[in-house]
Coordinates of C-alpha atoms in Angstrom, one line a residue:
M1483 CA 0.0 0.0 0.0
D1484 CA 1.2 3.5 -0.7
D1485 CA 2.7 5.5 2.2
I1486 CA 0.0 6.7 4.5
V1487 CA 1.1 10.3 4.3
D1488 CA 0.8 10.1 0.5
L1489 CA -2.6 8.6 0.7
V1490 CA -3.9 11.3 3.1
R1491 CA -2.6 14.0 0.9
R1492 CA -4.3 12.5 -2.1
S1493 CA -7.5 12.1 -0.1
L1494 CA -7.6 15.8 0.8
A1495 CA -6.6 17.1 -2.6
D1496 CA -9.2 19.2 -4.5
E1497 CA -9.2 17.0 -7.6
T1498 CA -10.0 14.0 -5.4
Y1499 CA -13.1 15.8 -4.0
E1500 CA -14.3 16.4 -7.6
E1501 CA -13.7 12.9 -8.8
F1502 CA -15.2 11.3 -5.7
A1503 CA -18.3 13.5 -5.8
D1504 CA -18.9 12.6 -9.4
R1505 CA -18.7 8.9 -8.6
V1506 CA -21.0 9.3 -5.6
D1507 CA -23.6 11.1 -7.7
D1508 CA -23.6 8.3 -10.4
Q1509 CA -23.8 5.6 -7.8
A1510 CA -26.6 7.4 -5.9
A1511 CA -28.7 7.6 -9.1
Q1512 CA -28.3 3.8 -9.6
L1513 CA -29.3 3.2 -6.0
R1514 CA -32.4 5.4 -6.2
T1515 CA -33.6 3.4 -9.3
A1516 CA -32.8 0.1 -7.6
I1517 CA -34.8 1.0 -4.5
E1518 CA -37.7 2.3 -6.4
T1519 CA -37.9 -0.9 -8.5
G1520 CA -38.0 -3.1 -5.4
E1521 CA -34.5 -4.5 -5.6
F1522 CA -34.0 -3.8 -1.9
D1523 CA -37.2 -5.6 -0.8
N1524 CA -36.7 -8.8 1.1
E1525 CA -38.5 -11.7 2.7
S1526 CA -38.3 -10.8 6.4
F1527 CA -36.7 -8.7 9.1
S1528 CA -33.2 -9.4 10.3
V1529 CA -31.2 -8.2 13.3
G1530 CA -27.5 -7.7 14.2
L1531 CA -25.4 -6.1 16.9
E1532 CA -22.1 -4.2 17.1
I1533 CA -20.3 -4.0 20.5
E1534 CA -17.3 -1.8 21.4
L1535 CA -15.0 -2.3 24.4
Y1536 CA -11.8 -0.8 25.9
A1537 CA -8.8 -2.5 27.5
I1538 CA -7.3 -2.2 30.9
N1539 CA -4.3 -4.1 32.4
S1540 CA -5.8 -7.2 33.9
V1541 CA -5.7 -8.2 37.6
P1542 CA -2.4 -10.1 38.0
E1543 CA -2.3 -13.5 39.6
P1544 CA -0.6 -13.6 42.9
P1545 CA 3.0 -15.0 42.9
E1546 CA 3.4 -18.7 43.6
P1547 CA 4.6 -19.4 47.1
D1548 CA 8.3 -20.4 47.4
E1549 CA 8.4 -24.1 48.2
D1550 CA 11.4 -23.5 50.5
E1551 CA 9.4 -21.0 52.5
E1552 CA 6.0 -22.6 52.6
T1553 CA 4.9 -26.3 52.5
L1554 CA 1.4 -27.6 51.8
D1555 CA 0.2 -30.1 54.4
E1556 CA -2.3 -32.8 53.7
S1557 CA -5.3 -30.9 55.1
D1558 CA -4.6 -28.0 52.7
L1559 CA -4.5 -30.4 49.8
D1560 CA -7.8 -31.9 50.8
A1561 CA -9.4 -28.5 51.1
D1562 CA -8.3 -27.5 47.6
L1563 CA -9.5 -30.8 46.1
S1564 CA -12.9 -30.4 47.7
G1565 CA -13.4 -27.1 46.1
G1566 CA -13.2 -25.1 49.3
G1567 CA -9.6 -23.8 48.8
G1568 CA -9.1 -20.3 47.5
N1569 CA -7.2 -21.6 44.5
A1570 CA -9.5 -24.4 43.5
W1571 CA -10.6 -24.0 39.8
D1572 CA -9.3 -20.4 39.8
G1573 CA -10.3 -19.9 36.1
S1574 CA -6.7 -19.8 34.9
L1575 CA -7.9 -21.4 31.6
D1576 CA -10.6 -18.8 31.1
A1577 CA -10.7 -15.0 30.6
P1578 CA -10.6 -13.6 34.2
A1579 CA -12.9 -10.7 33.1
E1580 CA -16.2 -12.2 34.0
P1581 CA -18.2 -15.5 33.8
A1582 CA -19.5 -16.9 30.5
D1583 CA -22.6 -14.6 30.6
G1584 CA -20.4 -11.5 30.6
G1585 CA -19.7 -10.1 27.2
G1586 CA -17.9 -7.5 25.2
A1587 CA -17.1 -6.4 21.7
S1588 CA -14.6 -6.5 19.1
L1589 CA -10.5 -4.7 20.3
D1590 CA 0.8 -2.1 21.5
P1591 CA 2.9 -1.1 23.3
T1592 CA 6.4 0.2 22.9
D1593 CA 9.3 -1.2 24.8
D1594 CA 9.6 1.8 27.1
D1595 CA 5.9 2.5 27.3
P1596 CA 4.7 2.5 30.9
L1597 CA 1.4 1.0 29.8
A1598 CA 3.0 -2.2 28.4
P1599 CA 1.9 -5.3 30.2
D1600 CA 5.5 -6.5 30.3
D1601 CA 8.8 -5.3 28.8
S1602 CA 10.0 -8.6 27.3
S1603 CA 7.5 -8.8 24.4
D1604 CA 8.1 -7.2 21.1
T1605 CA 4.6 -6.1 20.1
D1606 CA 5.4 -2.5 19.5
D1607 CA 6.4 -3.0 15.9
D1608 CA 2.8 -3.9 15.0
T1609 CA 1.2 -0.7 16.2
D1610 CA 2.9 2.0 14.2
D1611 CA 4.0 0.4 11.0
G1612 CA 2.1 2.9 8.9
D1613 CA 0.5 0.1 6.9
D1614 CA -2.3 -0.8 9.3
R1615 CA -4.8 -1.7 6.6
F1616 CA -8.6 -1.7 7.1
G1617 CA -9.4 -4.7 9.3
P1618 CA -12.7 -6.5 9.6
G1619 CA -15.4 -4.3 11.1
E1620 CA -12.7 -1.6 11.5
G1621 CA -14.4 1.7 12.2
P1622 CA -15.4 3.0 15.6
S1623 CA -18.1 5.5 16.1
L1624 CA -16.0 6.7 13.1
D1625 CA -16.9 3.4 11.7
I1626 CA -16.6 1.4 8.6
D1627 CA -19.6 -0.8 8.6
P1628 CA -18.8 -4.6 8.6
D1629 CA -20.6 -4.9 5.3
S1630 CA -18.7 -2.0 3.7
P1631 CA -16.2 -2.5 0.9
L1632 CA -13.7 -0.6 3.2
A1633 CA -13.6 -3.6 5.5
D1634 CA -11.5 -6.6 4.6
D1635 CA -13.3 -9.9 3.8
G1636 CA -11.7 -11.9 6.6
P1637 CA -9.6 -11.5 9.8
E1638 CA -6.1 -10.4 9.6
T1639 CA -3.8 -13.4 9.9
P1640 CA 0.0 -13.5 10.1
E1641 CA 2.0 -15.4 7.5
D1642 CA 2.9 -17.9 10.2
E1643 CA -0.4 -19.5 11.0
G1644 CA 0.8 -21.3 14.1
E1645 CA -0.7 -21.0 17.5
P1646 CA -0.6 -17.3 18.6
A1647 CA 2.2 -16.8 21.1
V1648 CA 1.4 -15.6 24.6
E1649 CA 3.6 -12.8 25.7
A1650 CA 6.3 -13.7 28.1
V1651 CA 6.2 -12.1 31.5
A1652 CA 8.8 -9.6 32.5
D1653 CA 10.0 -11.6 35.5
E1654 CA 10.0 -15.4 35.3
D1655 CA 10.1 -15.6 39.1
G1656 CA 7.0 -13.5 39.7
P1657 CA 3.9 -11.9 38.2
Y1658 CA 4.1 -9.4 35.5
M1659 CA 3.2 -6.7 38.1
D1660 CA 2.7 -6.5 41.8
P1661 CA -1.0 -7.4 42.5
D1662 CA -1.0 -4.7 45.1
E1663 CA -0.2 -2.1 42.5
W1664 CA -3.0 -3.0 40.1
E1665 CA -5.2 -0.1 39.3
G1666 CA -7.1 -1.1 36.2
R1667 CA -5.4 1.5 34.1
L1668 CA -6.2 1.9 30.4
T1669 CA -3.8 -0.1 28.2
R1670 CA -3.0 -0.7 24.5
L1671 CA -3.9 -4.0 22.9
P1672 CA -1.3 -6.2 21.2
D1673 CA -2.1 -7.2 17.6
V1674 CA -2.3 -10.9 18.6
V1675 CA -5.6 -10.1 20.3
F1676 CA -7.2 -9.4 16.9
E1677 CA -6.4 -12.8 15.6
G1678 CA -9.7 -14.0 17.1
E1679 CA -13.2 -12.5 17.3
A1680 CA -12.0 -8.9 18.2
N1681 CA -11.7 -6.3 15.5
K1682 CA -9.7 -3.2 15.5
E1683 CA -11.1 0.2 16.4
L1684 CA -10.1 3.8 16.4
G1685 CA -7.8 3.8 19.5
L1686 CA -5.1 1.3 20.3
H1687 CA -7.0 0.5 23.5
N1688 CA -10.3 -0.2 21.6
A1689 CA -11.9 -3.3 20.2
E1690 CA -15.2 -4.3 18.6
V1691 CA -17.2 -7.5 18.2
N1692 CA -19.8 -7.8 15.5
T1693 CA -22.5 -10.5 15.3
E1694 CA -23.5 -11.8 11.9
P1695 CA -27.1 -10.8 11.0
N1696 CA -29.9 -13.3 11.7
S1697 CA -33.5 -13.4 10.8
F1698 CA -35.6 -11.5 13.4
D1699 CA -37.5 -14.4 15.0
Q1700 CA -37.1 -16.8 17.9
T1701 CA -34.2 -18.7 16.3
G1702 CA -32.4 -15.6 15.1
M1703 CA -32.6 -13.9 18.5
E1704 CA -31.3 -17.0 20.2
V1705 CA -28.4 -17.2 17.7
Q1706 CA -27.7 -13.5 18.4
T1707 CA -27.5 -14.2 22.2
T1708 CA -25.2 -17.1 21.7
A1709 CA -23.0 -15.2 19.3
V1710 CA -22.6 -12.2 21.7
E1711 CA -21.8 -14.6 24.6
M1712 CA -19.3 -16.7 22.7
Q1713 CA -17.6 -14.0 20.6
T1714 CA -17.0 -11.7 23.6
K1715 CA -15.8 -14.5 25.7
Q1716 CA -13.3 -15.5 23.0
A1717 CA -12.1 -11.9 22.5
R1718 CA -11.7 -11.5 26.2
A1719 CA -9.8 -14.7 26.6
Q1720 CA -7.4 -13.7 23.8
A1721 CA -6.8 -10.3 25.6
S1722 CA -6.3 -12.1 28.9
N1723 CA -3.4 -14.1 27.4
Q1724 CA -1.8 -10.7 26.9
H1725 CA -2.4 -9.4 30.4
C1726 CA -5.2 -7.3 29.2
E1727 CA -8.9 -7.2 30.1
L1728 CA -11.6 -6.1 27.7
V1729 CA -14.1 -4.1 29.7
L1730 CA -17.9 -3.8 29.1
D1731 CA -18.2 -0.1 29.9
A1732 CA -19.1 3.1 28.0
M1733 CA -16.2 5.3 29.0
W1734 CA -12.8 4.7 30.6
T1735 CA -12.0 6.8 33.7
I1736 CA -8.7 5.3 35.1
P1737 CA -6.1 7.0 32.9
P1738 CA -3.0 5.4 31.4
E1739 CA 0.3 6.0 33.2
E1740 CA 1.2 9.1 31.0
G1741 CA -2.1 10.7 31.8
S1742 CA -5.3 11.0 29.7
E1743 CA -4.6 14.3 28.0
S1744 CA -1.1 13.3 27.0
Y1745 CA -2.3 9.9 25.7
L1746 CA -5.1 11.5 23.7
S1747 CA -2.9 14.4 22.4
D1748 CA 0.3 12.6 21.6
H1749 CA 1.0 13.0 17.8
E1750 CA 3.7 13.7 15.2
D1751 CA 3.6 15.9 12.2
R1752 CA 5.0 14.1 9.2
D1753 CA 5.3 16.3 6.2
G1754 CA 2.2 18.3 7.2
V1755 CA 0.1 15.2 8.1
V1756 CA -0.9 14.7 11.7
L1757 CA -0.4 11.1 13.0
A1758 CA -2.0 10.5 16.4
E1759 CA 0.4 8.1 18.2
N1760 CA -2.4 6.1 19.9
M1761 CA -4.7 5.9 16.9
R1762 CA -4.8 3.0 14.5
Q1763 CA -2.7 4.1 11.5
A1764 CA -5.4 3.0 9.0
P1765 CA -5.5 5.5 6.1
R1766 CA -9.1 6.3 6.6
Y1767 CA -8.7 7.2 10.3
V1768 CA -5.7 9.4 9.6
A1769 CA -7.4 11.2 6.7
L1770 CA -10.6 11.8 8.8
D1771 CA -8.4 13.2 11.6
N1772 CA -6.7 15.6 9.3
E1773 CA -9.9 16.6 7.7
A1774 CA -11.5 17.4 11.0
L1775 CA -8.4 19.3 12.2
R1776 CA -8.4 21.3 9.0
H1777 CA -12.0 22.5 9.5
A1778 CA -11.3 23.2 13.1
G1779 CA -8.1 25.3 12.5
G1780 CA -5.7 22.7 13.9
E1781 CA -7.2 22.2 17.3
I1782 CA -10.6 20.7 18.4
P1783 CA -12.3 22.0 21.5
F1784 CA -14.0 19.8 24.0
D1785 CA -16.3 21.2 26.6
V1786 CA -18.4 19.3 29.1
P1787 CA -19.2 20.0 32.8
G1788 CA -15.9 20.1 34.7
Y1789 CA -13.7 20.1 31.6
D1790 CA -12.9 22.7 29.0
G1791 CA -9.9 21.9 26.8
A1792 CA -8.8 21.3 23.2
F1793 CA -7.0 18.5 21.4
P1794 CA -4.7 18.3 18.3
T1795 CA -6.5 15.1 17.1
I1796 CA -10.0 13.6 17.1
L1797 CA -8.7 10.7 19.3
F1798 CA -10.7 12.0 22.3
E1799 CA -13.7 10.4 20.6
S1800 CA -12.1 7.1 21.7
L1801 CA -13.1 7.9 25.3
A1802 CA -16.5 6.4 24.4
T1803 CA -17.7 2.9 23.5
S1804 CA -21.2 1.9 22.3
I1805 CA -23.5 -0.9 21.2
Q1806 CA -25.3 -0.5 17.9
P1807 CA -28.4 -2.7 17.2
H1808 CA -29.3 -3.1 13.5
L1809 CA -32.8 -3.8 12.2
Q1810 CA -33.4 -4.7 8.5
I1811 CA -36.7 -3.5 7.1
P1812 CA -37.9 -6.0 4.3
D1813 CA -40.4 -3.6 2.7
S1814 CA -38.6 -0.5 1.3
D1815 CA -41.9 1.4 1.1
A1816 CA -42.4 1.0 4.8
F1817 CA -38.9 2.1 5.7
P1818 CA -39.8 5.8 6.4
A1819 CA -42.4 4.7 9.0
Y1820 CA -39.9 2.6 10.9
Y1821 CA -37.2 5.2 10.6
N1822 CA -39.4 8.1 11.8
A1823 CA -40.7 6.1 14.7
A1824 CA -37.2 5.1 15.7
I1825 CA -36.2 8.8 15.9
R1826 CA -38.8 9.3 18.6
T1827 CA -37.5 6.3 20.7
L1828 CA -34.0 7.8 21.0
G1829 CA -34.8 9.8 24.2
P1830 CA -36.4 7.0 26.2
L1831 CA -34.0 4.3 25.1
L1832 CA -30.9 6.4 25.8
A1833 CA -32.4 7.4 29.2
I1834 CA -32.7 3.8 30.4
S1835 CA -29.2 2.9 29.2
V1836 CA -26.9 5.8 30.2
N1837 CA -23.5 4.7 31.4
S1838 CA -20.8 7.5 31.0
P1839 CA -21.1 10.3 33.6
F1840 CA -17.4 10.8 34.2
L1841 CA -14.3 11.6 32.1
P1842 CA -11.0 10.1 33.2
A1843 CA -10.3 11.4 36.7
D1844 CA -7.1 13.3 35.8
M1845 CA -9.0 15.5 33.3
Y1846 CA -10.8 17.3 36.2
D1847 CA -8.4 20.0 37.5
G1848 CA -9.6 21.6 40.7
V1849 CA -13.2 20.6 40.2
D1850 CA -15.4 20.3 43.2
G1851 CA -16.6 16.7 43.5
E1852 CA -20.0 17.4 44.8
W1853 CA -20.6 20.0 42.1
L1854 CA -19.5 17.6 39.4
C1855 CA -21.8 14.8 40.7
E1856 CA -24.7 17.3 40.5
Q1857 CA -23.8 18.9 37.1
T1858 CA -22.2 16.2 35.0
H1859 CA -24.1 14.7 32.1
H1860 CA -25.3 11.1 32.4
E1861 CA -24.0 10.3 28.9
L1862 CA -20.8 12.1 28.1
R1863 CA -20.3 9.9 25.1
I1864 CA -22.8 12.0 23.1
A1865 CA -20.8 15.2 23.7
A1866 CA -17.5 13.4 23.1
F1867 CA -18.5 12.1 19.7
E1868 CA -20.3 15.2 18.5
Q1869 CA -17.6 17.6 19.5
S1870 CA -14.7 15.4 18.1
V1871 CA -16.0 15.5 14.5
N1872 CA -18.5 18.3 14.2
T1873 CA -15.9 20.7 12.9
S1874 CA -17.4 21.5 9.5
E1875 CA -20.1 24.0 8.6
N1876 CA -22.9 21.4 8.9
P1877 CA -22.7 19.2 12.0
K1878 CA -22.2 15.6 10.9
V1879 CA -23.2 14.0 14.2
R1880 CA -26.8 14.9 15.2
V1881 CA -30.3 13.6 15.4
P1882 CA -31.5 13.1 11.8
E1883 CA -34.6 14.7 10.5
D1884 CA -37.6 12.7 9.3
I1885 CA -37.7 11.2 5.9
D1886 CA -40.7 11.4 3.5
T1887 CA -39.7 8.7 1.0
V1888 CA -37.2 5.8 1.2
T1889 CA -34.9 7.4 -1.4
D1890 CA -34.4 10.3 1.0
V1891 CA -31.8 8.1 2.7
V1892 CA -29.7 8.2 -0.4
D1893 CA -30.2 12.0 -0.9
R1894 CA -29.1 12.7 2.7
V1895 CA -25.8 10.9 2.2
V1896 CA -25.1 12.8 -1.1
A1897 CA -25.9 16.2 0.5
D1898 CA -23.8 15.5 3.6
D1899 CA -20.5 17.4 4.0
L1900 CA -17.7 15.4 2.3
F1901 CA -15.0 14.2 4.7
A1902 CA -11.7 12.6 3.6
P1903 CA -12.7 10.9 0.2
F1904 CA -10.9 7.9 -1.1
L1905 CA -11.0 6.3 -4.5
R1906 CA -11.3 2.5 -4.6
E1907 CA -8.2 2.0 -6.9
W1908 CA -6.0 3.5 -4.2
L1909 CA -6.7 0.5 -2.0
E1910 CA -7.8 -2.3 -4.4
D1911 CA -6.2 -3.2 -7.7
D1912 CA -8.8 -5.7 -8.9
D1913 CA -11.9 -5.2 -11.1
R1914 CA -15.2 -4.2 -9.4
N1915 CA -17.3 -7.3 -8.9
G1916 CA -20.6 -7.4 -7.0
F1917 CA -22.7 -4.9 -5.1
E1918 CA -20.1 -3.6 -2.6
D1919 CA -17.5 -2.9 -5.3
E1920 CA -20.1 -1.3 -7.6
F1921 CA -21.1 1.3 -4.9
W1922 CA -17.7 1.6 -3.1
E1923 CA -17.4 5.4 -3.1
F1924 CA -21.0 5.9 -2.0
D1925 CA -20.5 3.5 0.9
H1926 CA -17.4 5.3 1.9
K1927 CA -19.3 8.5 2.1
R1928 CA -22.2 6.9 4.0
G1929 CA -19.6 5.7 6.5
T1930 CA -19.1 9.4 7.5
Y1931 CA -22.8 10.2 7.7
W1932 CA -22.6 10.0 11.5
R1933 CA -26.3 10.6 12.5
W1934 CA -27.4 9.0 15.7
L1935 CA -29.8 7.0 13.5
R1936 CA -28.8 6.1 10.0
C1937 CA -29.6 3.8 7.1
V1938 CA -27.2 1.1 5.9
I1939 CA -27.8 0.6 2.2
G1940 CA -26.5 -2.7 1.0
G1941 CA -25.9 -5.2 3.7
T1942 CA -25.3 -8.9 4.1
A1943 CA -27.3 -11.9 2.8
V1944 CA -29.3 -13.6 5.6
D1945 CA -30.8 -17.1 5.1
G1946 CA -34.5 -16.8 4.9
A1947 CA -34.5 -13.0 5.3
A1948 CA -32.5 -11.0 2.9
S1949 CA -30.3 -10.9 -0.2
E1950 CA -27.2 -8.8 -0.2
R1951 CA -29.4 -5.8 -1.1
S1952 CA -31.2 -4.6 1.9
L1953 CA -32.1 -1.5 3.9
R1954 CA -31.5 -1.5 7.6
I1955 CA -31.6 1.0 10.5
E1956 CA -28.4 1.4 12.5
Y1957 CA -29.3 2.6 16.0
R1958 CA -26.2 4.4 17.2
P1959 CA -26.5 6.3 20.5
L1960 CA -26.7 3.4 23.1
P1961 CA -23.7 3.0 25.4
T1962 CA -21.9 -0.3 26.1
Q1963 CA -23.6 -2.1 29.1
P1964 CA -22.0 -3.9 32.0
H1965 CA -23.2 -7.4 31.0
V1966 CA -24.1 -9.5 28.0
T1967 CA -27.6 -9.9 29.4
D1968 CA -28.0 -6.1 29.4
M1969 CA -26.7 -5.7 25.9
I1970 CA -29.0 -8.4 24.5
G1971 CA -31.8 -6.9 26.5
L1972 CA -31.3 -3.5 24.9
Q1973 CA -31.0 -5.0 21.5
A1974 CA -34.3 -6.8 21.9
L1975 CA -35.9 -3.7 23.5
T1976 CA -34.8 -1.5 20.6
V1977 CA -35.7 -3.7 17.6
G1978 CA -38.9 -5.0 19.4
L1979 CA -40.0 -1.4 20.1
I1980 CA -39.5 -0.1 16.6
R1981 CA -41.2 -3.2 15.1
G1982 CA -44.1 -3.0 17.6
L1983 CA -44.8 0.7 17.1
V1984 CA -45.2 0.3 13.4
A1985 CA -47.1 -3.1 13.6
A1986 CA -49.6 -1.5 15.9
D1987 CA -49.9 1.7 13.9
H1988 CA -48.9 3.6 17.0
P1989 CA -49.2 7.4 16.5
L1990 CA -45.8 8.2 18.1
A1991 CA -44.7 9.7 14.7
E1992 CA -47.1 12.5 15.4
L1993 CA -44.7 13.8 18.1
P1994 CA -43.0 16.9 16.6
W1995 CA -39.4 16.2 15.5
Q1996 CA -38.1 19.1 17.6
E1997 CA -39.6 17.4 20.7
A1998 CA -37.9 14.1 19.8
R1999 CA -34.6 15.9 19.4
R2000 CA -35.0 17.8 22.7
S2001 CA -35.9 14.6 24.4
F2002 CA -32.8 12.9 23.2
Y2003 CA -30.4 15.6 24.5
A2004 CA -32.3 15.8 27.8
A2005 CA -31.8 12.0 28.2
A2006 CA -28.0 12.5 27.6
E2007 CA -27.9 15.1 30.3
D2008 CA -30.3 13.8 32.9
G2009 CA -30.8 10.0 32.3
L2010 CA -34.0 8.7 33.8
D2011 CA -34.7 12.1 35.4
A2012 CA -34.9 13.7 31.9
D2013 CA -37.9 15.6 30.7
L2014 CA -38.9 13.1 28.0
A2015 CA -41.6 13.6 25.3
W2016 CA -44.0 11.0 24.0
V2017 CA -47.3 10.5 22.2
T2018 CA -49.5 7.7 23.7
S2019 CA -51.4 5.1 21.9
H2020 CA -54.5 7.3 22.2
G2021 CA -52.7 10.2 20.5
E2022 CA -52.1 12.2 23.6
R2023 CA -48.9 14.1 24.3
T2024 CA -47.3 13.2 27.6
T2025 CA -44.1 13.8 29.7
D2026 CA -45.1 11.3 32.4
R2027 CA -42.2 8.8 32.6
D2028 CA -44.3 6.0 33.9
V2029 CA -46.7 6.3 31.0
I2030 CA -43.8 6.6 28.5
F2031 CA -42.0 3.5 29.8
D2032 CA -45.1 1.5 30.2
E2033 CA -45.6 1.9 26.5
V2034 CA -41.9 1.4 25.7
F2035 CA -41.9 -2.0 27.4
H2036 CA -45.4 -3.0 26.2
Y2037 CA -44.7 -2.2 22.5
A2038 CA -41.3 -3.8 22.6
R2039 CA -42.9 -7.0 23.8
L2040 CA -45.6 -6.7 21.1
G2041 CA -42.9 -6.3 18.4
L2042 CA -41.0 -9.3 19.6
A2043 CA -44.3 -11.4 19.7
E2044 CA -45.1 -10.1 16.2
Q2045 CA -41.8 -11.9 15.1
D2046 CA -42.9 -15.1 16.8
V2047 CA -40.6 -14.8 19.8
P2048 CA -42.3 -16.8 22.6
E2049 CA -43.4 -15.0 25.7
E2050 CA -40.9 -16.7 28.1
R2051 CA -38.0 -15.7 25.8
I2052 CA -39.4 -12.1 25.6
D2053 CA -39.4 -11.9 29.3
E2054 CA -35.8 -13.1 29.4
Y2055 CA -34.8 -10.4 27.0
V2056 CA -36.8 -7.4 28.3
D2057 CA -37.1 -8.1 32.1
P2058 CA -33.5 -7.1 32.9
I2059 CA -34.0 -3.7 31.4
E2060 CA -37.4 -3.3 32.9
R2061 CA -36.1 -4.2 36.4
R2062 CA -33.6 -1.3 36.3
Y2063 CA -36.5 1.1 35.5
E2064 CA -38.5 -0.3 38.4
A2065 CA -35.5 0.3 40.6
G2066 CA -35.0 3.8 39.3
E2067 CA -31.3 3.1 38.6
T2068 CA -29.1 3.1 35.6
P2069 CA -25.4 2.4 35.3
S2070 CA -24.8 6.1 35.2
S2071 CA -26.8 6.9 38.3
W2072 CA -25.0 4.0 40.1
K2073 CA -21.7 5.5 39.2
I2074 CA -22.6 9.0 40.3
D2075 CA -24.0 7.7 43.6
R2076 CA -20.8 5.6 44.2
V2077 CA -18.6 8.6 43.6
R2078 CA -20.7 10.8 45.9
S2079 CA -20.4 8.1 48.6
Y2080 CA -16.7 8.0 48.4
L2081 CA -16.5 11.8 48.5
N2082 CA -18.6 11.6 51.7
D2083 CA -16.0 9.1 53.1
G2084 CA -13.3 11.7 52.6
Y2085 CA -11.9 10.7 49.2
D2086 CA -10.8 13.4 46.8
L2087 CA -12.4 13.4 43.4
T2088 CA -9.7 11.5 41.6
A2089 CA -9.6 8.7 44.2
A2090 CA -13.4 8.6 44.3
I2091 CA -13.7 8.1 40.6
A2092 CA -11.0 5.4 40.6
A2093 CA -12.6 3.6 43.5
M2094 CA -16.0 3.7 41.8
Q2095 CA -14.5 2.3 38.6
R2096 CA -12.9 -0.6 40.3
D2097 CA -16.2 -1.3 42.1
Y2098 CA -17.8 -1.4 38.6
F2099 CA -15.2 -3.9 37.4
E2100 CA -15.9 -6.1 40.4
C2101 CA -19.7 -5.9 40.1
S2102 CA -19.5 -6.8 36.4
R2103 CA -17.6 -10.0 37.3
E2104 CA -19.8 -11.0 40.2
H2105 CA -23.3 -10.5 38.7
H2106 CA -25.2 -11.4 35.6
E2107 CA -27.2 -8.2 34.9
F2108 CA -27.0 -4.6 36.1
A2109 CA -30.3 -4.8 38.0
E2110 CA -28.6 -7.2 40.4
W2111 CA -26.2 -4.4 41.5
V2112 CA -29.1 -2.5 43.1

């Protein structure tokens, strides 16, 4: 592949914009015709899920006792064999992150990097080799869709296909670090982690897991559940072998050794092209970074309660992780009804799922802890993503407006501000063959249409549900949850609710769009205490949360039943989310209450946030769903 600096310069050249725009216009015209003639209609609904995680250094095993200093008597041996000993079946063959029901998503250090799990491995050469090509599912919130032609067809595999090596520990006579010094700090992921189910993401600490789409029915939902469980378990086990733990959480708060601002700002200028040191050096990421910086004048501001700063790179977007349910709509003529209804669910579904009220603790300089607990937003991910890339004249990350016809989804992509265009021949030297190749440039631009709800045009063939040509809703604002149970529950709640509202001809779409937008940002700020807006099944406007969530859960169940999911399975999916509403608690409110409690115990803000985060890690290991925490 050409040098990354050369590719970025070509991407941002005026002549590239002109050629790229012409290709997008031609491809968009073909797509409009194909949609209007029914080529995107399919047999049934299908569903899928994307899950993002971040990595911390994992809890080290305690050192083995010296046989010369300590002997094991027969009673100790009997205790261990009976299962009562502290070391019996300690899970050393499994990922230490959490039991099999815990989950995650798809996710190198330099020799002298204080974040490196050990200093004897040689993984640093893999992270900054300038030829980090697009990997499977690669693309964070700045994502390349897994079905996009910008994503490789298969996982990256080394030339030597032998068993992946486990990093050697720094000291053969002891653990890779003193267990008493473990803090759960953010860490970079070695490339070997991505030889399994994990896919690369924007930051070197990020990973993603994607489920293959399945038909939206009883079998498909069960396959989705199994896929999330098994793929996240495998990804976490692979990370565990490298002394890393993949965390199911929406924002990291315990900083790396060098500090959060240094980590997020570290970069070099190579012949006028900014290269963020802790960003994947995929050409698309680097080009997007430089495009955003160019619009922002070289520095991107970030302002939330308790923090007001600026960064020389978009990498602060990697503070946040999310889950993204997908729902394929088989009847293209019905797509606007589903899309417009989904916009009006953004507020309530975000309110019940909020999970990122704090930035990394070292980003708060002189901030009063009690004030912060009172003023912080329950979902800082929303601000982090919007502010990191909304640097052009027309904000790219926002609540989308309603659509009148299905082809509006094509027109919106064409009209969107153009960011960092690429031409296919720069990355691929073969002939165009098939749908993805035919619409390569259009799909590249759609990948930068970062609305909180957007349409994926194209897609993956699904047995009994869809050909490769399909239209699906990508639901983007939901934060990563503490457990697999919670993530599957939110997926079922989201797709079930959208399906149920339209199946029942619910009048929710009568809610003015401005109210839906206001409701969404209110949820980001205030979580379950937000002033939400809704239209009831009787056509009445309401802000009563109990009425709103009664209908949310009722119509989600109705939508799942409409897809022949049996009642007992519906309860298994939806009950864990409903229980948190009944308790009046979300992961975000739990975090705020925990920090406030530590402040009352005399901790300073930095120590209180760190203690809360370690409690979060522990609870996610000990329980099966968030509602059990409360």
